[in-house]
Tab-separated table of C-alpha atoms in Angstrom:
chain	number	residue	atom	x	y	z
A	1	MET	CA	-7.735	0.068	-23.586
A	2	PRO	CA	-8.126	2.250	-20.039
A	3	ARG	CA	-4.914	5.023	-19.362
A	4	LEU	CA	-3.906	4.612	-15.998
A	5	ALA	CA	-1.956	7.973	-14.401
A	6	LEU	CA	-0.238	6.000	-11.371
A	7	GLY	CA	1.652	7.288	-8.378
A	8	LEU	CA	3.889	5.491	-6.298
A	9	LEU	CA	5.028	6.692	-2.901
A	10	LYS	CA	8.377	5.658	-1.991
A	11	VAL	CA	9.458	6.322	1.822
A	12	SER	CA	12.026	4.637	4.022
A	13	LYS	CA	11.149	3.545	7.421
A	14	HIS	CA	14.618	4.989	8.425
A	15	ASN	CA	12.805	8.573	8.198
A	16	PHE	CA	9.676	7.296	10.018
A	17	PRO	CA	9.604	8.640	13.863
A	18	ALA	CA	7.671	6.268	16.353
A	19	ASP	CA	5.020	8.855	16.957
A	20	PRO	CA	3.249	9.388	13.690
A	21	ALA	CA	1.563	12.689	14.621
A	22	GLY	CA	1.203	15.201	12.002
A	23	ARG	CA	1.341	12.318	9.203
A	24	MET	CA	-2.013	13.144	8.218
A	25	ASP	CA	-1.709	16.851	7.278
A	26	GLU	CA	1.832	15.737	5.545
A	27	PHE	CA	0.046	12.701	3.622
A	28	ALA	CA	-3.232	15.282	2.596
A	29	LEU	CA	-0.454	17.671	1.182
A	30	THR	CA	1.624	14.715	-0.443
A	31	VAL	CA	-2.085	13.478	-2.166
A	32	SER	CA	-3.142	17.096	-3.514
A	33	GLN	CA	0.477	17.300	-5.064
A	34	ALA	CA	0.574	13.984	-6.650
A	35	ASP	CA	-3.070	14.584	-7.796
A	36	THR	CA	-2.046	17.571	-9.851
A	37	LEU	CA	0.719	15.652	-11.349
A	38	LEU	CA	-1.701	12.471	-12.114
A	39	ARG	CA	-4.567	14.636	-13.278
A	40	ALA	CA	-1.860	15.785	-16.178
A	41	LYS	CA	-1.039	12.585	-17.302
A	42	PHE	CA	-2.521	11.664	-20.933
A	43	GLY	CA	-2.858	15.216	-22.532
A	44	GLY	CA	-5.033	15.971	-19.015
A	45	ALA	CA	-7.298	13.324	-19.651
A	46	PRO	CA	-6.284	10.084	-17.852
A	47	ASP	CA	-9.352	7.197	-17.427
A	48	LEU	CA	-8.053	6.406	-14.100
A	49	ARG	CA	-5.785	8.010	-11.229
A	50	MET	CA	-4.278	5.760	-8.506
A	51	LEU	CA	-1.747	6.710	-5.566
A	52	VAL	CA	-0.236	3.934	-3.819
A	53	ALA	CA	1.521	3.942	-0.477
A	54	PRO	CA	3.631	1.424	1.447
A	55	GLU	CA	2.912	-1.320	4.019
A	56	TYR	CA	3.161	0.088	7.646
A	57	PHE	CA	2.859	3.711	6.149
A	58	TRP	CA	0.938	4.989	9.410
A	59	SER	CA	2.460	3.028	12.059
A	60	GLY	CA	5.455	4.861	12.870
A	61	TYR	CA	8.609	2.686	13.818
A	62	GLY	CA	10.809	2.342	16.717
A	63	VAL	CA	12.856	-0.390	17.986
A	64	ILE	CA	11.091	-3.482	18.555
A	65	GLY	CA	12.080	-6.869	19.771
A	66	ARG	CA	13.386	-7.975	23.200
A	67	THR	CA	15.864	-10.447	22.353
A	68	VAL	CA	17.374	-9.176	19.238
A	69	PRO	CA	16.313	-5.345	19.021
A	70	VAL	CA	15.579	-4.399	15.527
A	71	LEU	CA	13.889	-1.435	13.526
A	72	GLY	CA	10.184	-2.156	13.301
A	73	PRO	CA	6.655	-0.887	13.238
A	74	ILE	CA	4.928	0.291	16.371
A	75	ALA	CA	1.283	-1.094	16.854
A	76	MET	CA	-1.459	1.890	17.614
A	77	ASP	CA	-4.461	1.642	19.579
A	78	ARG	CA	-7.820	0.895	17.641
A	79	ASP	CA	-9.028	4.675	18.504
A	80	ASP	CA	-6.007	5.974	16.597
A	81	LYS	CA	-6.774	3.696	13.559
A	82	HIS	CA	-10.251	5.167	13.625
A	83	ARG	CA	-8.933	8.568	13.692
A	84	ILE	CA	-6.647	7.955	10.723
A	85	TYR	CA	-10.078	6.275	8.637
A	86	GLY	CA	-11.667	9.534	9.225
A	87	GLY	CA	-8.816	11.615	7.962
A	88	LEU	CA	-8.715	9.225	4.940
A	89	LYS	CA	-12.143	9.912	4.119
A	90	LYS	CA	-11.655	13.842	4.397
A	91	ILE	CA	-8.693	13.443	1.470
A	92	SER	CA	-10.515	11.123	-0.528
A	93	LYS	CA	-13.411	12.943	-0.675
A	94	ARG	CA	-11.456	15.973	-1.712
A	95	ALA	CA	-9.188	13.867	-4.338
A	96	GLY	CA	-12.538	13.086	-6.037
A	97	SER	CA	-12.190	9.916	-8.430
A	98	LEU	CA	-8.412	9.365	-7.334
A	99	VAL	CA	-8.022	5.763	-5.982
A	100	LEU	CA	-6.316	5.793	-2.948
A	101	VAL	CA	-4.397	2.583	-1.809
A	102	ALA	CA	-3.559	4.274	1.565
A	103	GLY	CA	-0.910	1.882	2.878
A	104	SER	CA	-1.079	-0.234	6.101
A	105	ILE	CA	-2.453	0.877	9.845
A	106	PHE	CA	-0.949	-1.372	12.215
A	107	TYR	CA	-3.090	-1.688	15.153
A	108	HIS	CA	-4.044	-3.669	18.362
A	109	LYS	CA	-7.444	-4.104	20.106
A	110	PRO	CA	-8.269	-5.751	23.399
A	111	GLY	CA	-8.989	-9.839	22.983
A	112	GLN	CA	-10.635	-12.640	25.163
A	113	THR	CA	-7.398	-13.350	26.854
A	114	ARG	CA	-5.060	-11.000	25.380
A	115	ALA	CA	-4.559	-7.843	23.292
A	116	LEU	CA	-4.344	-8.574	19.105
A	117	ALA	CA	-2.659	-6.777	16.321
A	118	TYR	CA	-4.262	-6.180	12.630
A	119	ASN	CA	-2.883	-4.889	9.844
A	120	VAL	CA	-4.940	-3.206	7.493
A	121	CYS	CA	-4.645	-1.664	4.137
A	122	PRO	CA	-7.786	0.544	3.160
A	123	VAL	CA	-8.844	1.510	-0.601
A	124	LEU	CA	-10.783	4.543	-0.746
A	125	ARG	CA	-12.383	6.670	-3.538
A	126	ARG	CA	-14.507	9.862	-3.565
A	127	GLY	CA	-14.574	9.744	0.251
A	128	SER	CA	-15.399	5.903	0.405
A	129	PHE	CA	-13.880	2.777	1.135
A	130	LEU	CA	-13.709	0.351	-1.788
A	131	LEU	CA	-11.892	-2.252	0.275
A	132	LYS	CA	-10.235	-2.825	3.694
A	133	GLN	CA	-7.707	-5.524	3.171
A	134	TYR	CA	-6.445	-7.135	6.082
A	135	LYS	CA	-3.081	-8.903	5.862
A	136	GLU	CA	-3.740	-12.608	6.311
A	137	PHE	CA	-0.868	-13.596	8.781
A	138	ASP	CA	1.440	-11.655	10.962
A	139	ASP	CA	5.320	-11.144	9.817
A	140	GLY	CA	6.589	-11.208	13.295
A	141	ALA	CA	5.935	-7.764	14.615
A	142	ALA	CA	2.947	-8.258	16.668
A	143	GLY	CA	5.318	-10.588	19.053
A	144	LYS	CA	7.932	-8.001	18.949
A	145	ASN	CA	6.033	-5.040	19.901
A	146	ALA	CA	6.029	-4.198	23.766
A	147	GLY	CA	2.734	-5.543	24.601
A	148	ARG	CA	3.513	-8.928	22.533
A	149	PHE	CA	0.370	-8.801	21.311
A	150	GLY	CA	-1.244	-12.087	19.139
A	151	TYR	CA	-2.555	-11.688	16.096
A	152	ASP	CA	-5.692	-11.610	14.085
A	153	VAL	CA	-7.244	-10.990	10.744
A	154	LYS	CA	-10.759	-9.915	9.401
A	155	ASP	CA	-12.307	-11.587	6.188
A	156	SER	CA	-11.266	-9.494	3.191
A	157	ASP	CA	-10.687	-10.710	-0.544
A	158	PRO	CA	-7.421	-9.377	-2.286
A	159	PHE	CA	-9.070	-8.170	-4.965
A	160	PHE	CA	-11.427	-4.818	-5.675
A	161	GLU	CA	-12.605	-3.475	-9.011
A	162	VAL	CA	-12.823	0.080	-10.224
A	163	ASP	CA	-13.986	1.467	-13.983
A	164	GLY	CA	-13.802	-2.235	-15.042
A	165	VAL	CA	-10.176	-2.190	-13.903
A	166	GLY	CA	-9.492	-5.708	-11.978
A	167	VAL	CA	-7.052	-5.123	-8.948
A	168	GLY	CA	-5.104	-7.593	-6.752
A	169	LEU	CA	-3.894	-6.434	-3.630
A	170	GLU	CA	-1.328	-8.043	-1.053
A	171	ILE	CA	0.270	-7.058	1.713
A	172	CYS	CA	4.159	-8.071	2.093
A	173	GLY	CA	4.424	-11.833	3.472
A	174	GLU	CA	1.147	-12.860	2.412
A	175	HIS	CA	2.415	-12.402	-1.476
A	176	GLY	CA	0.874	-15.846	-3.112
A	177	ARG	CA	-2.717	-15.170	-1.018
A	178	LEU	CA	-4.175	-13.420	-4.450
A	179	ALA	CA	-3.126	-16.465	-6.721
A	180	THR	CA	-4.735	-18.965	-4.270
A	181	TRP	CA	-8.226	-16.406	-4.269
A	182	ASN	CA	-8.054	-16.259	-7.857
A	183	ALA	CA	-7.900	-19.862	-8.509
A	184	ASN	CA	-11.612	-20.159	-7.242
A	185	ALA	CA	-12.712	-16.842	-7.825
A	186	ASN	CA	-11.087	-16.450	-11.691
A	187	ARG	CA	-10.889	-13.067	-11.983
A	188	THR	CA	-9.333	-10.985	-14.258
A	189	VAL	CA	-6.453	-9.081	-12.392
A	190	ASP	CA	-5.241	-6.293	-15.105
A	191	LEU	CA	-2.999	-4.610	-12.065
A	192	GLN	CA	-1.207	-6.752	-9.147
A	193	ILE	CA	-0.081	-4.279	-6.274
A	194	LEU	CA	2.210	-5.470	-3.592
A	195	ILE	CA	2.888	-3.305	-0.403
A	196	SER	CA	5.687	-4.337	1.920
A	197	ASP	CA	8.308	-3.842	4.188
A	198	GLY	CA	10.831	-5.956	2.829
A	199	SER	CA	9.383	-8.314	0.282
A	200	ARG	CA	9.383	-8.454	-3.540
A	201	PHE	CA	7.616	-10.324	-6.332
A	202	LEU	CA	7.640	-14.101	-7.017
A	203	PRO	CA	7.090	-15.544	-10.516
A	204	ALA	CA	5.175	-18.079	-8.978
A	205	ASN	CA	2.488	-16.188	-7.452
A	206	MET	CA	1.806	-13.756	-10.088
A	207	VAL	CA	-1.674	-14.145	-11.720
A	208	VAL	CA	-1.619	-10.543	-13.990
A	209	ARG	CA	-2.952	-11.098	-17.122
A	210	ASN	CA	-0.959	-10.306	-20.009
A	211	GLY	CA	-0.796	-6.405	-20.937
A	212	GLY	CA	-1.235	-5.942	-17.601
A	213	PHE	CA	1.331	-4.515	-14.494
A	214	ALA	CA	2.777	-5.591	-11.399
A	215	ILE	CA	3.148	-2.565	-8.965
A	216	HIS	CA	5.050	-2.460	-5.987
A	217	THR	CA	5.731	-0.076	-3.061
A	218	ASP	CA	8.008	-1.149	-0.115
A	219	MET	CA	8.927	0.840	3.280
A	220	ASN	CA	12.352	-0.873	3.730
A	221	GLY	CA	14.065	1.814	1.513
A	222	ASN	CA	16.165	-0.233	-0.526
A	223	SER	CA	16.916	-0.416	-4.219
A	224	VAL	CA	13.758	-2.511	-5.684
A	225	SER	CA	11.406	-0.458	-3.135
A	226	ALA	CA	9.035	1.106	-5.580
A	227	GLY	CA	8.455	-0.183	-9.537
A	228	VAL	CA	6.415	-1.025	-11.937
A	229	TYR	CA	6.709	-4.207	-14.332
A	230	PRO	CA	5.154	-5.247	-17.165
A	231	ALA	CA	3.396	-8.897	-16.859
A	232	GLY	CA	5.437	-11.828	-17.074
A	233	GLY	CA	8.538	-9.790	-15.707
A	234	PRO	CA	11.378	-10.341	-14.942
A	235	TYR	CA	10.361	-8.262	-11.668
A	236	THR	CA	14.015	-6.779	-11.046
A	237	THR	CA	15.232	-3.340	-10.708
A	238	ALA	CA	16.804	-3.758	-14.150
A	239	HIS	CA	13.698	-4.536	-15.951
A	240	ALA	CA	11.376	-1.936	-13.959
A	241	LEU	CA	9.522	0.593	-16.034
A	242	PRO	CA	11.176	4.197	-15.775
A	243	PRO	CA	8.837	6.691	-14.155
A	244	ASP	CA	8.014	9.668	-16.369
A	245	GLY	CA	7.911	11.846	-13.635
A	246	ILE	CA	9.302	12.017	-9.487
A	247	SER	CA	8.167	14.924	-7.246
A	248	GLY	CA	10.430	14.915	-3.988
A	249	ALA	CA	10.452	16.528	-0.583
A	250	GLN	CA	7.346	14.640	0.313
A	251	VAL	CA	6.198	13.203	3.279
A	252	ASN	CA	9.079	11.965	5.837
A	253	GLY	CA	11.693	12.842	2.767
A	254	GLY	CA	9.802	10.718	0.613
A	255	MET	CA	9.050	10.840	-3.121
A	256	VAL	CA	6.169	10.042	-5.707
A	257	MET	CA	7.100	8.242	-8.671
A	258	THR	CA	4.558	8.745	-11.475
A	259	TYR	CA	3.822	6.679	-14.549
A	260	SER	CA	1.531	6.660	-17.384
A	261	LEU	CA	0.343	3.075	-18.044
A	262	THR	CA	-2.103	1.887	-20.781
A	263	ILE	CA	-3.711	-1.397	-19.496
């Protein structure tokens, strides 16, 4: 039974400036500090290490919406997205076998008739991409940005496997996509991960196997914004597993919550 050393990055969008400059250096330090804690789990011998960041982590937040102004993610341009990819590859290479579910990047690029926005969560290990998970549909942020972007998606399966552990990955409002996909794919889901900005697990959308775990981290900053739950739920704060470690003073006032899980 694999022993997973897990870290969840818990941050609030209320602490995130519209300009995300400098976040890569902060994130590099957070990854380094978190991985030191994760390597020490299970007497220094975990089988798998993983760090998960929330949706829109790379986007920066500001006021969006013209009719009803709200605090929301600001879409960056495609060149900035590629620079983030380059930085993440360097961080991941330094972290070795750590699986880095790096949160999502909200960006835009030119389309045939109007600019299009995308929301992608890269997953890396040893400096290479395991998955670039594109959110299936927009939650309204694209149309509320100043450019009033359209929204598009690229093909990606909501699943990856690492060292024999099957991992399902969903982004916020597309929760349920994994269940639909797996009805045909029939893969064993040992870990079901949801990264979000104002969402939570719904029992009808859960496909994690008995004995596995549901993992959630949310940018919204509410009381259920980060947690780990045994398969079968309930998926409420009262039933979340307590972390066995917390590292504060991380990027933008966040914290890393750590867990030792036998899958």
